[in-house]
Every structure is written in structure tokens, then in C-alpha cells.
Tab-separated table of C-alpha atoms and ligand atoms in Angstrom:
chain	number	residue	atom	x	y	z
R	1	UNK	CA	-117.649	-190.059	155.411
R	2	UNK	CA	-121.422	-189.453	155.481
R	3	UNK	CA	-123.011	-187.532	152.640
R	4	UNK	CA	-125.778	-185.192	153.753
R	5	UNK	CA	-128.028	-183.295	151.348
R	6	UNK	CA	-129.801	-180.248	152.743
R	7	UNK	CA	-132.656	-179.122	150.475
R	8	UNK	CA	-133.441	-175.394	150.792
R	9	UNK	CA	-130.737	-172.901	151.733
R	10	UNK	CA	-132.866	-170.421	153.661
R	11	UNK	CA	-133.020	-169.273	157.263
R	12	UNK	CA	-133.278	-172.893	158.403
R	13	UNK	CA	-131.299	-174.895	155.847
R	14	UNK	CA	-128.206	-172.737	155.472
R	15	UNK	CA	-127.047	-172.496	159.114
R	16	UNK	CA	-127.799	-176.201	159.566
R	17	UNK	CA	-125.875	-177.210	156.448
R	18	UNK	CA	-122.879	-175.120	157.475
R	19	UNK	CA	-122.776	-176.612	160.960
R	20	UNK	CA	-123.047	-180.163	159.633
R	21	UNK	CA	-120.309	-179.431	157.088
R	22	UNK	CA	-117.707	-178.994	159.808
R	23	UNK	CA	-117.437	-182.784	160.012
R	24	UNK	CA	-119.551	-184.245	157.189
R	25	UNK	CA	-119.686	-183.908	153.446
R	26	UNK	CA	-122.715	-181.655	152.850
R	27	UNK	CA	-124.535	-180.743	149.651
R	28	UNK	CA	-126.341	-177.435	150.120
R	29	UNK	CA	-129.026	-177.593	147.446
R	30	UNK	CA	-131.423	-174.816	146.435
R	31	UNK	CA	-133.540	-174.250	143.332
R	32	UNK	CA	-132.627	-170.565	143.359
R	33	UNK	CA	-129.513	-170.325	141.174
R	34	UNK	CA	-128.782	-166.692	142.164
R	35	UNK	CA	-128.741	-167.707	145.796
R	36	UNK	CA	-126.328	-170.555	145.019
R	37	UNK	CA	-123.995	-168.124	143.218
R	38	UNK	CA	-123.992	-165.870	146.288
R	39	UNK	CA	-123.469	-168.742	148.695
R	40	UNK	CA	-120.499	-169.964	146.687
R	41	UNK	CA	-118.975	-166.542	147.442
R	42	UNK	CA	-119.859	-166.945	151.132
R	43	UNK	CA	-122.540	-164.264	150.899
R	44	UNK	CA	-125.716	-164.762	152.904
R	45	UNK	CA	-128.281	-162.100	152.039
R	46	UNK	CA	-130.228	-162.822	155.227
R	47	UNK	CA	-127.292	-161.645	157.359
R	48	UNK	CA	-127.917	-164.547	159.718
R	49	UNK	CA	-124.645	-166.334	159.007
R	50	UNK	CA	-121.251	-164.859	159.751
R	51	UNK	CA	-118.225	-165.211	157.450
R	52	UNK	CA	-116.427	-167.303	160.069
R	53	UNK	CA	-119.282	-169.853	159.993
R	54	UNK	CA	-118.834	-170.181	156.231
R	55	UNK	CA	-115.096	-170.590	156.698
R	56	UNK	CA	-115.526	-173.289	159.358
R	57	UNK	CA	-117.740	-175.343	157.038
R	58	UNK	CA	-114.902	-177.024	155.239
R	59	UNK	CA	-116.921	-179.709	153.499
R	60	UNK	CA	-119.850	-177.880	151.964
R	61	UNK	CA	-120.771	-177.831	148.308
R	62	UNK	CA	-123.539	-175.455	147.193
R	63	UNK	CA	-125.450	-176.410	144.078
R	64	UNK	CA	-128.713	-176.126	142.199
R	65	UNK	CA	-127.945	-179.237	140.198
R	66	UNK	CA	-129.885	-182.267	141.520
R	67	UNK	CA	-127.313	-184.646	140.107
R	68	UNK	CA	-125.161	-184.063	143.208
R	69	UNK	CA	-127.931	-185.297	145.485
R	70	UNK	CA	-127.586	-188.854	144.246
R	71	UNK	CA	-127.059	-191.450	146.952
R	72	UNK	CA	-126.900	-189.155	149.954
R	73	UNK	CA	-127.094	-190.917	153.320
R	74	UNK	CA	-129.304	-188.167	154.741
R	75	UNK	CA	-131.722	-185.811	153.009
R	76	UNK	CA	-132.813	-182.900	155.167
R	77	UNK	CA	-135.738	-180.920	153.757
R	78	UNK	CA	-135.945	-177.258	154.799
R	79	UNK	CA	-138.141	-175.658	152.145
R	80	UNK	CA	-140.909	-173.113	152.818
R	81	UNK	CA	-144.343	-174.279	153.911
R	82	UNK	CA	-146.508	-171.198	153.357
R	83	UNK	CA	-150.283	-170.839	153.217
R	84	UNK	CA	-152.481	-170.210	150.202
R	85	UNK	CA	-154.756	-167.176	149.822
R	86	UNK	CA	-157.544	-169.139	151.511
R	87	UNK	CA	-155.180	-169.730	154.490
R	88	UNK	CA	-154.867	-173.446	153.846
R	89	UNK	CA	-151.441	-175.134	153.828
R	90	UNK	CA	-149.556	-174.813	150.569
R	91	UNK	CA	-147.452	-177.971	150.344
R	92	UNK	CA	-146.417	-177.473	146.718
R	93	UNK	CA	-142.755	-176.758	147.483
R	94	UNK	CA	-142.538	-179.516	150.054
R	95	UNK	CA	-143.942	-182.037	147.585
R	96	UNK	CA	-141.527	-180.837	144.900
R	97	UNK	CA	-138.588	-181.235	147.270
R	98	UNK	CA	-139.830	-184.679	148.290
R	99	UNK	CA	-140.001	-185.799	144.649
R	100	UNK	CA	-136.417	-184.633	144.233
R	101	UNK	CA	-135.375	-186.667	147.258
R	102	UNK	CA	-137.291	-189.719	146.027
R	103	UNK	CA	-135.419	-189.603	142.709
R	104	UNK	CA	-132.038	-189.570	144.421
R	105	UNK	CA	-132.519	-191.707	147.490
R	106	UNK	CA	-130.723	-195.030	148.016
R	107	UNK	CA	-131.275	-198.054	150.201
R	108	UNK	CA	-130.929	-197.146	153.939
R	109	UNK	CA	-131.070	-193.368	153.370
R	110	UNK	CA	-132.766	-191.248	156.021
R	111	UNK	CA	-135.150	-188.458	155.023
R	112	UNK	CA	-135.635	-185.747	157.638
R	113	UNK	CA	-138.165	-182.924	157.492
R	114	UNK	CA	-137.197	-179.672	159.193
R	115	UNK	CA	-139.939	-177.661	157.487
R	116	UNK	CA	-142.896	-176.855	159.742
R	117	UNK	CA	-145.953	-178.951	158.861
R	118	UNK	CA	-149.243	-180.103	160.405
R	119	UNK	CA	-149.234	-183.374	162.366
R	120	UNK	CA	-149.173	-186.318	159.987
R	121	UNK	CA	-147.578	-184.607	156.967
R	122	UNK	CA	-144.270	-186.492	156.984
R	123	UNK	CA	-145.873	-189.902	156.903
R	124	UNK	CA	-149.080	-189.175	154.989
R	125	UNK	CA	-147.702	-186.815	152.304
R	126	UNK	CA	-143.941	-187.291	151.965
R	127	UNK	CA	-143.509	-191.011	152.648
R	128	UNK	CA	-146.032	-192.155	149.968
R	129	UNK	CA	-144.298	-189.925	147.381
R	130	UNK	CA	-140.899	-191.413	148.213
R	131	UNK	CA	-142.224	-194.971	148.220
R	132	UNK	CA	-143.932	-194.548	144.859
R	133	UNK	CA	-141.004	-192.950	143.036
R	134	UNK	CA	-138.083	-194.769	144.635
R	135	UNK	CA	-139.826	-198.158	144.854
R	136	UNK	CA	-138.180	-198.522	148.256
R	137	UNK	CA	-139.981	-199.712	151.386
R	138	UNK	CA	-140.582	-197.414	154.326
R	139	UNK	CA	-138.802	-198.817	157.398
R	140	UNK	CA	-141.101	-197.935	160.273
R	141	UNK	CA	-141.267	-200.944	162.558
R	142	UNK	CA	-138.924	-201.504	165.488
R	143	UNK	CA	-139.063	-205.239	164.768
R	144	UNK	CA	-137.390	-204.714	161.383
R	145	UNK	CA	-133.662	-205.431	161.283
R	146	UNK	CA	-131.074	-202.703	160.920
R	147	UNK	CA	-130.211	-203.768	157.396
R	148	UNK	CA	-133.799	-204.064	156.095
R	149	UNK	CA	-134.047	-202.796	152.539
R	150	UNK	CA	-135.747	-199.412	152.351
R	151	UNK	CA	-135.577	-195.863	153.689
R	152	UNK	CA	-136.113	-194.210	157.063
R	153	UNK	CA	-137.824	-190.941	157.927
R	154	UNK	CA	-137.740	-188.433	160.714
R	155	UNK	CA	-139.196	-185.073	161.665
R	156	UNK	CA	-136.747	-182.795	163.466
R	157	UNK	CA	-138.329	-179.381	163.890
R	158	UNK	CA	-136.287	-176.237	163.623
R	159	UNK	CA	-136.373	-173.638	166.376
R	160	UNK	CA	-134.117	-171.054	164.791
R	161	UNK	CA	-135.302	-167.529	165.520
R	162	UNK	CA	-134.149	-165.027	162.883
R	163	UNK	CA	-132.344	-162.030	164.339
R	164	UNK	CA	-131.683	-163.937	167.568
R	165	UNK	CA	-127.968	-164.624	167.934
R	166	UNK	CA	-128.404	-166.239	171.374
R	167	UNK	CA	-130.628	-169.220	170.619
R	168	UNK	CA	-128.682	-170.742	167.742
R	169	UNK	CA	-128.864	-174.444	166.740
R	170	UNK	CA	-125.760	-175.340	168.723
R	171	UNK	CA	-127.130	-173.839	171.957
R	172	UNK	CA	-130.681	-175.144	172.138
R	173	UNK	CA	-132.438	-178.461	172.665
R	174	UNK	CA	-133.062	-180.258	169.401
R	175	UNK	CA	-136.225	-182.314	169.133
R	176	UNK	CA	-135.819	-185.400	166.991
R	177	UNK	CA	-138.113	-188.232	165.963
R	178	UNK	CA	-137.726	-191.211	163.676
R	179	UNK	CA	-139.694	-193.897	161.888
R	180	UNK	CA	-138.256	-196.686	164.080
R	181	UNK	CA	-135.535	-197.227	166.669
R	182	UNK	CA	-132.796	-197.571	164.036
R	183	UNK	CA	-133.870	-194.312	162.423
R	184	UNK	CA	-133.710	-192.601	165.817
R	185	UNK	CA	-130.166	-193.847	166.436
R	186	UNK	CA	-129.027	-192.628	163.006
R	187	UNK	CA	-130.728	-189.243	163.442
R	188	UNK	CA	-129.397	-188.813	166.977
R	189	UNK	CA	-125.859	-189.519	165.781
R	190	UNK	CA	-126.294	-186.916	163.083
R	191	UNK	CA	-127.442	-184.096	165.350
R	192	UNK	CA	-125.539	-184.907	168.534
R	193	UNK	CA	-122.383	-183.216	167.306
R	194	UNK	CA	-124.055	-179.958	166.411
R	195	UNK	CA	-126.744	-179.514	169.068
R	196	UNK	CA	-126.371	-178.915	172.773
R	197	UNK	CA	-129.085	-181.315	173.864
R	198	UNK	CA	-131.274	-183.836	172.062
R	199	UNK	CA	-134.849	-184.651	172.999
R	200	UNK	CA	-136.294	-187.790	171.427
R	201	UNK	CA	-139.986	-187.349	170.726
R	202	UNK	CA	-142.219	-190.405	171.039
R	203	UNK	CA	-143.288	-190.274	167.382
R	204	UNK	CA	-142.969	-188.269	164.198
R	205	UNK	CA	-146.527	-186.986	164.612
R	206	UNK	CA	-145.816	-185.849	168.180
R	207	UNK	CA	-142.770	-183.888	167.041
R	208	UNK	CA	-144.789	-182.301	164.215
R	209	UNK	CA	-147.502	-181.307	166.702
R	210	UNK	CA	-144.957	-179.954	169.211
R	211	UNK	CA	-143.422	-177.618	166.650
R	212	UNK	CA	-146.752	-176.280	165.502
R	213	UNK	CA	-147.977	-175.552	169.031
R	214	UNK	CA	-144.805	-173.660	169.953
R	215	UNK	CA	-145.740	-171.009	167.404
R	216	UNK	CA	-149.490	-171.289	167.943
R	217	UNK	CA	-149.034	-170.634	171.655
R	218	UNK	CA	-146.948	-167.559	170.922
R	219	UNK	CA	-149.539	-166.280	168.456
R	220	UNK	CA	-152.344	-166.695	170.992
R	221	UNK	CA	-150.366	-165.024	173.765
R	222	UNK	CA	-149.708	-162.010	171.554
R	223	UNK	CA	-153.358	-161.964	170.448
R	224	UNK	CA	-154.463	-161.848	174.085
R	225	UNK	CA	-152.217	-158.914	174.889
R	226	UNK	CA	-153.307	-157.177	171.662
R	227	UNK	CA	-156.917	-157.530	172.746
R	228	UNK	CA	-156.059	-156.283	176.223
R	229	UNK	CA	-154.261	-153.316	174.732
R	230	UNK	CA	-157.436	-152.357	172.818
R	231	UNK	CA	-159.453	-152.552	176.044
R	232	UNK	CA	-156.881	-150.527	177.986
R	233	UNK	CA	-156.790	-147.876	175.257
R	234	UNK	CA	-160.513	-147.270	175.825
R	235	UNK	CA	-159.984	-147.275	179.585
R	236	UNK	CA	-157.087	-144.813	179.167
R	237	UNK	CA	-154.609	-147.161	180.796
R	238	UNK	CA	-151.132	-147.717	179.348
R	239	UNK	CA	-150.654	-151.396	178.413
R	240	UNK	CA	-146.895	-151.423	178.953
R	241	UNK	CA	-147.387	-150.075	182.465
R	242	UNK	CA	-149.994	-152.751	183.160
R	243	UNK	CA	-147.619	-155.469	181.923
R	244	UNK	CA	-144.777	-154.097	184.062
R	245	UNK	CA	-147.057	-154.137	187.077
R	246	UNK	CA	-148.566	-157.594	186.488
R	247	UNK	CA	-145.097	-158.891	185.595
R	248	UNK	CA	-144.071	-158.594	189.236
R	249	UNK	CA	-146.132	-161.741	189.897
R	250	UNK	CA	-144.086	-164.948	189.755
R	251	UNK	CA	-146.330	-166.737	187.294
R	252	UNK	CA	-147.331	-163.910	184.958
R	253	UNK	CA	-145.926	-164.370	181.432
R	254	UNK	CA	-144.880	-161.144	179.782
R	255	UNK	CA	-145.998	-160.712	176.187
R	256	UNK	CA	-146.181	-157.388	174.393
R	257	UNK	CA	-148.716	-156.111	171.887
R	258	UNK	CA	-147.716	-155.743	168.255
R	259	UNK	CA	-148.254	-156.712	164.663
R	260	UNK	CA	-147.545	-160.394	163.917
R	261	UNK	CA	-145.954	-160.896	160.513
R	262	UNK	CA	-143.329	-163.148	158.976
R	263	UNK	CA	-143.708	-166.689	157.785
R	264	UNK	CA	-143.884	-168.641	161.054
R	265	UNK	CA	-146.026	-167.274	163.897
R	266	UNK	CA	-148.710	-165.871	161.610
R	267	UNK	CA	-148.742	-168.919	159.353
R	268	UNK	CA	-148.183	-172.070	161.391
R	269	UNK	CA	-151.458	-171.855	163.388
R	270	UNK	CA	-153.339	-172.191	160.091
R	271	UNK	CA	-151.593	-175.518	159.487
R	272	UNK	CA	-152.987	-176.776	162.761
R	273	UNK	CA	-156.484	-175.364	162.245
R	274	UNK	CA	-156.573	-176.901	158.759
R	275	UNK	CA	-155.741	-180.330	160.120
R	276	UNK	CA	-158.136	-179.876	163.012
R	277	UNK	CA	-161.049	-179.040	160.679
R	278	UNK	CA	-159.981	-181.980	158.550
R	279	UNK	CA	-160.618	-184.343	161.427
R	280	UNK	CA	-163.931	-182.715	162.280
R	281	UNK	CA	-163.108	-180.114	164.931
R	282	UNK	CA	-163.412	-176.377	164.289
R	283	UNK	CA	-160.968	-174.621	166.592
R	284	UNK	CA	-162.205	-171.361	168.114
R	285	UNK	CA	-159.407	-169.894	170.199
R	286	UNK	CA	-156.638	-170.373	167.623
R	287	UNK	CA	-158.651	-168.767	164.829
R	288	UNK	CA	-159.834	-165.935	167.081
R	289	UNK	CA	-156.201	-165.196	167.918
R	290	UNK	CA	-155.285	-165.158	164.258
R	291	UNK	CA	-158.147	-162.759	163.529
R	292	UNK	CA	-157.067	-160.346	166.260
R	293	UNK	CA	-153.426	-160.388	165.201
R	294	UNK	CA	-154.272	-160.036	161.524
R	295	UNK	CA	-156.450	-157.031	162.327
R	296	UNK	CA	-153.790	-155.026	164.164
R	297	UNK	CA	-152.684	-152.950	161.173
R	298	UNK	CA	-156.293	-151.806	160.682
R	299	UNK	CA	-156.581	-150.983	164.360
R	300	UNK	CA	-153.405	-148.897	164.266
R	301	UNK	CA	-154.570	-147.173	161.085
R	302	UNK	CA	-157.900	-146.230	162.689
R	303	UNK	CA	-156.056	-144.680	165.603
R	304	UNK	CA	-153.750	-142.750	163.284
R	305	UNK	CA	-156.753	-141.310	161.409
R	306	UNK	CA	-158.362	-140.364	164.725
R	307	UNK	CA	-155.249	-138.501	165.875
R	308	UNK	CA	-155.020	-136.591	162.587
R	309	UNK	CA	-158.601	-135.439	163.162
R	310	UNK	CA	-157.989	-134.496	166.793
R	311	UNK	CA	-154.912	-132.504	165.874
R	312	UNK	CA	-156.579	-130.899	162.837
R	313	UNK	CA	-153.862	-132.067	160.492
R	314	UNK	CA	-154.874	-132.903	156.946
R	315	UNK	CA	-154.230	-136.590	156.335
R	316	UNK	CA	-154.400	-136.360	152.547
R	317	UNK	CA	-150.977	-135.474	151.184
R	318	UNK	CA	-149.515	-135.436	154.668
R	319	UNK	CA	-145.882	-136.447	154.861
R	320	UNK	CA	-145.144	-139.533	156.889
R	321	UNK	CA	-141.806	-141.062	157.783
R	322	UNK	CA	-142.260	-144.771	158.404
R	323	UNK	CA	-139.407	-146.325	160.384
R	324	UNK	CA	-138.682	-150.047	159.991
R	325	UNK	CA	-140.423	-152.390	157.611
R	326	UNK	CA	-138.886	-155.844	157.953
R	327	UNK	CA	-141.313	-158.318	159.521
R	328	UNK	CA	-139.588	-157.949	162.884
R	329	UNK	CA	-136.581	-156.320	164.552
R	330	UNK	CA	-132.998	-157.040	163.473
R	331	UNK	CA	-133.849	-159.092	160.373
R	332	UNK	CA	-133.578	-158.274	156.678
R	333	UNK	CA	-136.694	-160.285	155.813
R	334	UNK	CA	-139.682	-158.248	154.588
R	335	UNK	CA	-141.906	-161.173	153.641
R	336	UNK	CA	-145.389	-160.962	155.194
R	337	UNK	CA	-144.369	-157.728	156.895
R	338	UNK	CA	-147.293	-156.117	158.648
R	339	UNK	CA	-145.477	-152.778	158.483
R	340	UNK	CA	-145.647	-152.974	154.698
R	341	UNK	CA	-149.335	-153.840	155.024
R	342	UNK	CA	-149.819	-150.688	157.106
R	343	UNK	CA	-147.841	-148.567	154.623
R	344	UNK	CA	-150.042	-149.905	151.803
R	345	UNK	CA	-153.133	-148.834	153.731
R	346	UNK	CA	-151.682	-145.396	154.488
R	347	UNK	CA	-150.952	-144.844	150.817
R	348	UNK	CA	-154.515	-145.727	149.870
R	349	UNK	CA	-155.471	-142.672	151.927
R	350	UNK	CA	-153.222	-140.603	149.631
R	351	UNK	CA	-150.592	-139.831	152.225
R	352	UNK	CA	-146.935	-139.472	151.177
R	353	UNK	CA	-144.856	-142.107	152.888
R	354	UNK	CA	-141.069	-142.217	153.089
R	355	UNK	CA	-139.422	-145.315	154.513
R	356	UNK	CA	-136.355	-145.453	156.727
R	357	UNK	CA	-134.917	-148.922	157.312
R	358	UNK	CA	-131.207	-149.416	157.838
R	359	UNK	CA	-131.251	-153.212	157.730
R	360	UNK	CA	-133.374	-154.523	154.856
R	361	UNK	CA	-131.710	-155.289	151.511
R	362	UNK	CA	-134.352	-153.673	149.278
R	363	UNK	CA	-133.838	-150.146	147.994
R	364	UNK	CA	-137.521	-149.850	147.174
R	365	UNK	CA	-140.662	-151.118	148.874
R	366	UNK	CA	-143.988	-150.672	147.013
R	367	UNK	CA	-142.106	-148.317	144.662
R	368	UNK	CA	-141.130	-146.134	147.654
R	369	UNK	CA	-137.433	-145.421	147.989
R	370	UNK	CA	-136.001	-146.856	151.196
R	371	UNK	CA	-133.685	-144.469	153.059
R	372	UNK	CA	-130.865	-146.339	154.759
R	373	UNK	CA	-129.853	-143.486	157.062
R	374	UNK	CA	-131.053	-140.064	158.132
R	375	UNK	CA	-128.528	-138.380	155.859
R	376	UNK	CA	-130.780	-137.738	152.858
R	377	UNK	CA	-133.984	-137.060	154.732
R	378	UNK	CA	-135.383	-133.542	154.805
R	379	UNK	CA	-135.267	-131.835	158.157
R	380	UNK	CA	-138.320	-130.102	159.626
R	381	UNK	CA	-140.396	-131.852	156.977
R	382	UNK	CA	-142.636	-134.672	158.225
R	383	UNK	CA	-146.103	-134.309	159.738
R	384	UNK	CA	-145.791	-137.751	161.254
R	385	UNK	CA	-143.210	-140.306	162.207
R	386	UNK	CA	-144.399	-143.879	162.639
R	387	UNK	CA	-141.936	-146.000	164.596
R	388	UNK	CA	-142.725	-149.558	163.700
R	389	UNK	CA	-139.768	-151.959	163.614
R	390	UNK	CA	-136.770	-150.538	165.447
R	391	UNK	CA	-133.544	-152.473	164.916
R	392	UNK	CA	-131.397	-152.596	168.073
R	393	UNK	CA	-128.290	-151.213	166.402
R	394	UNK	CA	-130.014	-147.943	165.471
R	395	UNK	CA	-132.100	-147.282	168.576
R	396	UNK	CA	-129.780	-144.684	170.068
R	397	UNK	CA	-129.249	-142.641	166.897
R	398	UNK	CA	-132.963	-142.689	166.205
R	399	UNK	CA	-133.790	-141.463	169.688
R	400	UNK	CA	-131.222	-138.712	169.423
R	401	UNK	CA	-132.153	-137.458	165.969
R	402	UNK	CA	-135.770	-138.077	165.055
R	403	UNK	CA	-137.165	-134.737	166.238
R	404	UNK	CA	-135.128	-132.797	163.656
R	405	UNK	CA	-137.149	-134.349	160.860
R	406	UNK	CA	-140.572	-133.496	162.218
R	407	UNK	CA	-142.365	-130.255	161.467
R	408	UNK	CA	-141.967	-128.252	164.616
R	409	UNK	CA	-145.430	-126.696	164.819
R	410	UNK	CA	-147.882	-129.597	164.494
R	411	UNK	CA	-146.786	-133.186	164.353
R	412	UNK	CA	-147.749	-136.724	165.267
R	413	UNK	CA	-145.637	-139.509	166.700
R	414	UNK	CA	-146.902	-143.065	166.452
R	415	UNK	CA	-144.767	-145.431	168.492
R	416	UNK	CA	-146.262	-148.854	167.808
R	417	UNK	CA	-143.897	-150.898	169.972
R	418	UNK	CA	-143.108	-148.337	172.699
R	419	UNK	CA	-139.592	-147.523	171.681
R	420	UNK	CA	-139.842	-144.026	173.182
R	421	UNK	CA	-140.925	-143.021	176.679
R	422	UNK	CA	-144.713	-142.925	177.031
R	423	UNK	CA	-145.063	-139.150	177.024
R	424	UNK	CA	-143.104	-138.781	173.755
R	425	UNK	CA	-145.744	-140.292	171.488
R	426	UNK	CA	-149.377	-139.700	170.547
R	427	UNK	CA	-150.116	-143.391	170.247
R	428	UNK	CA	-148.610	-146.670	171.307
R	429	UNK	CA	-150.094	-150.151	171.633
Z	501	NAD	N1	-137.266	-168.948	159.404
Z	501	NAD	C1	-137.574	-169.397	160.587
Z	501	NAD	O1	-137.432	-168.716	161.575
Z	501	NAD	C2	-138.090	-170.795	160.784
Z	501	NAD	C3	-138.022	-171.359	162.054
Z	501	NAD	C4	-138.477	-172.646	162.232
Z	501	NAD	C5	-139.015	-173.332	161.168
Z	501	NAD	N2	-139.109	-172.741	159.948
Z	501	NAD	C6	-139.691	-173.535	158.864
Z	501	NAD	O2	-138.622	-174.010	158.055
Z	501	NAD	C7	-139.019	-174.053	156.691
Z	501	NAD	C8	-138.077	-173.233	155.854
Z	501	NAD	O3	-138.157	-171.895	156.276
Z	501	NAD	P1	-137.044	-170.806	155.917
Z	501	NAD	O4	-137.343	-169.624	156.755
Z	501	NAD	O5	-135.701	-171.409	155.969
Z	501	NAD	O6	-137.438	-170.501	154.411
Z	501	NAD	P2	-136.625	-169.571	153.386
Z	501	NAD	O7	-137.652	-169.018	152.488
Z	501	NAD	O8	-135.695	-168.679	154.110
Z	501	NAD	O9	-135.730	-170.609	152.577
Z	501	NAD	C9	-136.225	-171.665	151.860
Z	501	NAD	C10	-135.304	-171.953	150.700
Z	501	NAD	O10	-135.822	-173.102	150.048
Z	501	NAD	C11	-135.646	-172.930	148.648
Z	501	NAD	N3	-136.556	-173.834	147.963
Z	501	NAD	C12	-137.875	-173.705	147.732
Z	501	NAD	N4	-138.353	-174.784	147.104
Z	501	NAD	C13	-137.307	-175.620	146.932
Z	501	NAD	C14	-137.167	-176.899	146.344
Z	501	NAD	N5	-138.209	-177.549	145.839
Z	501	NAD	N6	-135.949	-177.442	146.323
Z	501	NAD	C15	-134.891	-176.802	146.849
Z	501	NAD	N7	-134.962	-175.588	147.418
Z	501	NAD	C16	-136.156	-175.013	147.468
Z	501	NAD	C17	-135.892	-171.460	148.419
Z	501	NAD	O11	-135.288	-171.037	147.214
Z	501	NAD	C18	-135.244	-170.849	149.658
Z	501	NAD	O12	-133.901	-170.501	149.428
Z	501	NAD	C19	-140.461	-173.590	156.671
Z	501	NAD	O13	-141.300	-174.697	156.787
Z	501	NAD	C20	-140.577	-172.752	157.915
Z	501	NAD	O14	-141.885	-172.678	158.402
Z	501	NAD	C21	-138.629	-171.502	159.732
């Protein structure tokens, strides 16, 4: 039976490892020992994986001990690839994971990257590390025989979309690529049992580029609609109504304005722009899109301040209920949450912010207690409610109840993502 080591048990690595473990022997490795303890009890703090998925993965072994990685046939790397403060790629964790692989690899092993990287990373960063430490050759020529001594590589990007139960690994097209034709056959055989459809990319670099542009395109599309929404605000036109109208045309793509957080859409474009600058081309559109999207919390804040002034409500010490602070709907993840960025800015203005979020795991965000239901909130109390991230499961109760918690005389409703009908809020994007 094949031995597969998956490095990094996060949003990407865990579901993949569990699926592979239905038929293969899988080592689910993570450096976070607390996470490993939880996973051994079939607890996934991200809420992405159901109990029945854990139960179906008969042949999984979770560990933070590298000794179990020895001699795996496949190493799949799914560790974070964030950006540094200066927005350049931070490949520290990827390099660390690669060193770990290099120390445990054997002849004929296949190393697959699922982490998102800029074009060229697999072969210019990871392969040299593996070659140096393992003293194995890199098998990257089609002319080389199947049993050539060395290791293979591949880049097989992940398309998992947290909070999205429809587009799971087993239901979408999986892009694969490999260092030569033998690598491709091995990688295809690995994924064919767990993915609906396989697409073989012409090269590792092409697959790396394809992944990065999927998210860059999305970022740009949202940036465009964010910019349009600023224009329409000045023209006193409702953006959602414009989108509904334009959306009746067969080739209009519907995107909605909003804050872009998380660790993919708002991060991956910087990987591409870094590489682009590296080869002598300064991209304009991609960076402009990033700037617009990164500025949305400031734009919303400015509008909130303006409404306070118009309504003659004192902003300082005002009581605000902020609804939803994960980085997007239906996920527990608060990393790079633009809602939290907005809350931080509101607090700098000396407002009192309470948070309501029924889904996130934290009980406190920025030392603010997180209310998990309406139950303990004061009625007739808040000057303002800001609806930011509205999880599907709670939409109806929120709609039914929110008014009770607002002061009845003067109040403000900020509905960032148009969860309420247009006339119910003072501001929406
Ligand atoms: N989350 C997504 O929606 C998504 C989608 C597509 C691609 N990606 C990409 O996949 C990669 C992983 O993302 P994620 O969301 O799963 O991250 P995550 O933060 O949810 O999980 C990563 C895990 O890797 C572990 N880890 C870090 N360094 C390690 C090391 N050296 N050895 C072993 N484990 C280590 C962490 O403890 C963590 O549990 C990133 O490159 C990301 O851009 C993510």
C-alpha cells in the first residue's frame, strides 16, 4: 500500500489527507501539537470537515513527529504561504516543510506542492533544497527511464473554498503537473480516485501561474466593482441595483463590492506582482486592484463618520454592535479579517464596540467579548449596528430581531454587504 505524507493539516491539507486515507496509508503531519491532539479526537476547529469524513478515513495517522514521514512514496506540502509586512512572499514555512521532506525522502518519492506560490517556486526554491539535503537527483526529463534514481516533483494547486460545501475536492476539476511523464502518471494515479476530473497542465510553472491568476482575477473583479460602488455612491445610484440591471446581459459577470480579507485573494496577487517585478515588469492593474480592496475599510469608516455627523449623533463613546468578524461568511477563520481591521479603526475613535459572531471560535477579539447569540445583548441600547459578515445560518434570526437592540430614537444601520433591503440601512456598498 502507498504511504502518503501530507504536511500541514489546515484548510487544504486536512480534507485532502482524509480523502486520500480512504484507500491509502496517510500520515497527517503538522508542527502544531495542539492541533494534532484535536485531530486525533476527530475534532476540526475550522468546522470544514464533518465527523463522517473523519470516520471514513480509515488509514490516517496524525502526528507532529517527523520520524513517521520516513520513506513516504508521496509528500504533499500544504503549509501557509503568507506575505511579509512589505507585501513580499514569505516562504519561510514552505522552506521549512521542504527541508523536512528532504530529510525523509527516498528514491522514487514524489513531492507535490499544494501551497499557492509564484510561478517557478517549486523548481527554483523547493527542488534545490531537496537535492542538496537528500543527495538525490531531480527526475525532470521525459527521456529518463521510469526507474531512474532520484525524486519527482509536481505542483497540484488547491481550489478548496472555505465555507463552500458545494465545490469540494471530490467534485471539482483537479489541476495536476509533474516534473516528467512518469511523475505525471504517478500523480494522476494518486488523485484520480479522489477527484472528479483531472486536468494535466503542460508544466509545473504553468500550473503555478494558473492558480495564482484564479485568485488575482477575482481580486481585480472585486476591486473594479468596489471602485464602481464609490462612483455610484457619489452619483446617488445603488450599486446592487446597477449590478442586477447589468446582470441581465448574457456576458456581464456579477461581482459584488466588499472588503477582501483572508489569506488567499488578498495575498496571492502579491506573489505574482513580486515575481513580475523580479523579472523586470512593474504590474499596474494588479497592484491598483490591491490598493482599492485594501482601502475599503477606510472608505466604509469615512462614510460611517459622515453619517454620524449628518444624524447629529456623537461618535465618541457611541455604542456600536458589530455583526460578523470572520474574514468571510460561514467560516470560523478570523485571520486577515477586514472586519477586525474596521473594528480596530472604530475603537481608535473611542467608540464602544460589541461583537456578535455566532460562528467564530474566539470568545474575545481585540479584548472585546464576542457574543455568540442575541441572548446577552442589551435591548434598546446601540446607537449603531454594523452588519459586516452575515453567516447564512443566522440570517433569518438577525433580520427578525436586530431592531430590538437599537436605540429607538436615533440610530444608524450600516449594511456593508446588503443583507437588508435597501431602504432599511443608512449605508451599503
Ligand atoms: N484555505 C484556502 O482556501 C486555500 C485554498 C487554496 C490554496 N490555499 C493555499 O494552501 C496553503 C495552505 O493554506 P491553508 O489555508 O490550508 O493554511 P492553514 O493555515 O489553514 O493550515 C496550514 C497548516 O500548516 C501547518 N504548518 C505550518 N508550517 C508547517 C511546517 N513547516 N510543517 C508542518 N506543518 C506546518 C500549520 O500549523 C497549519 O496547521 C497556502 O499556500 C494557501 O495559500 C489555501
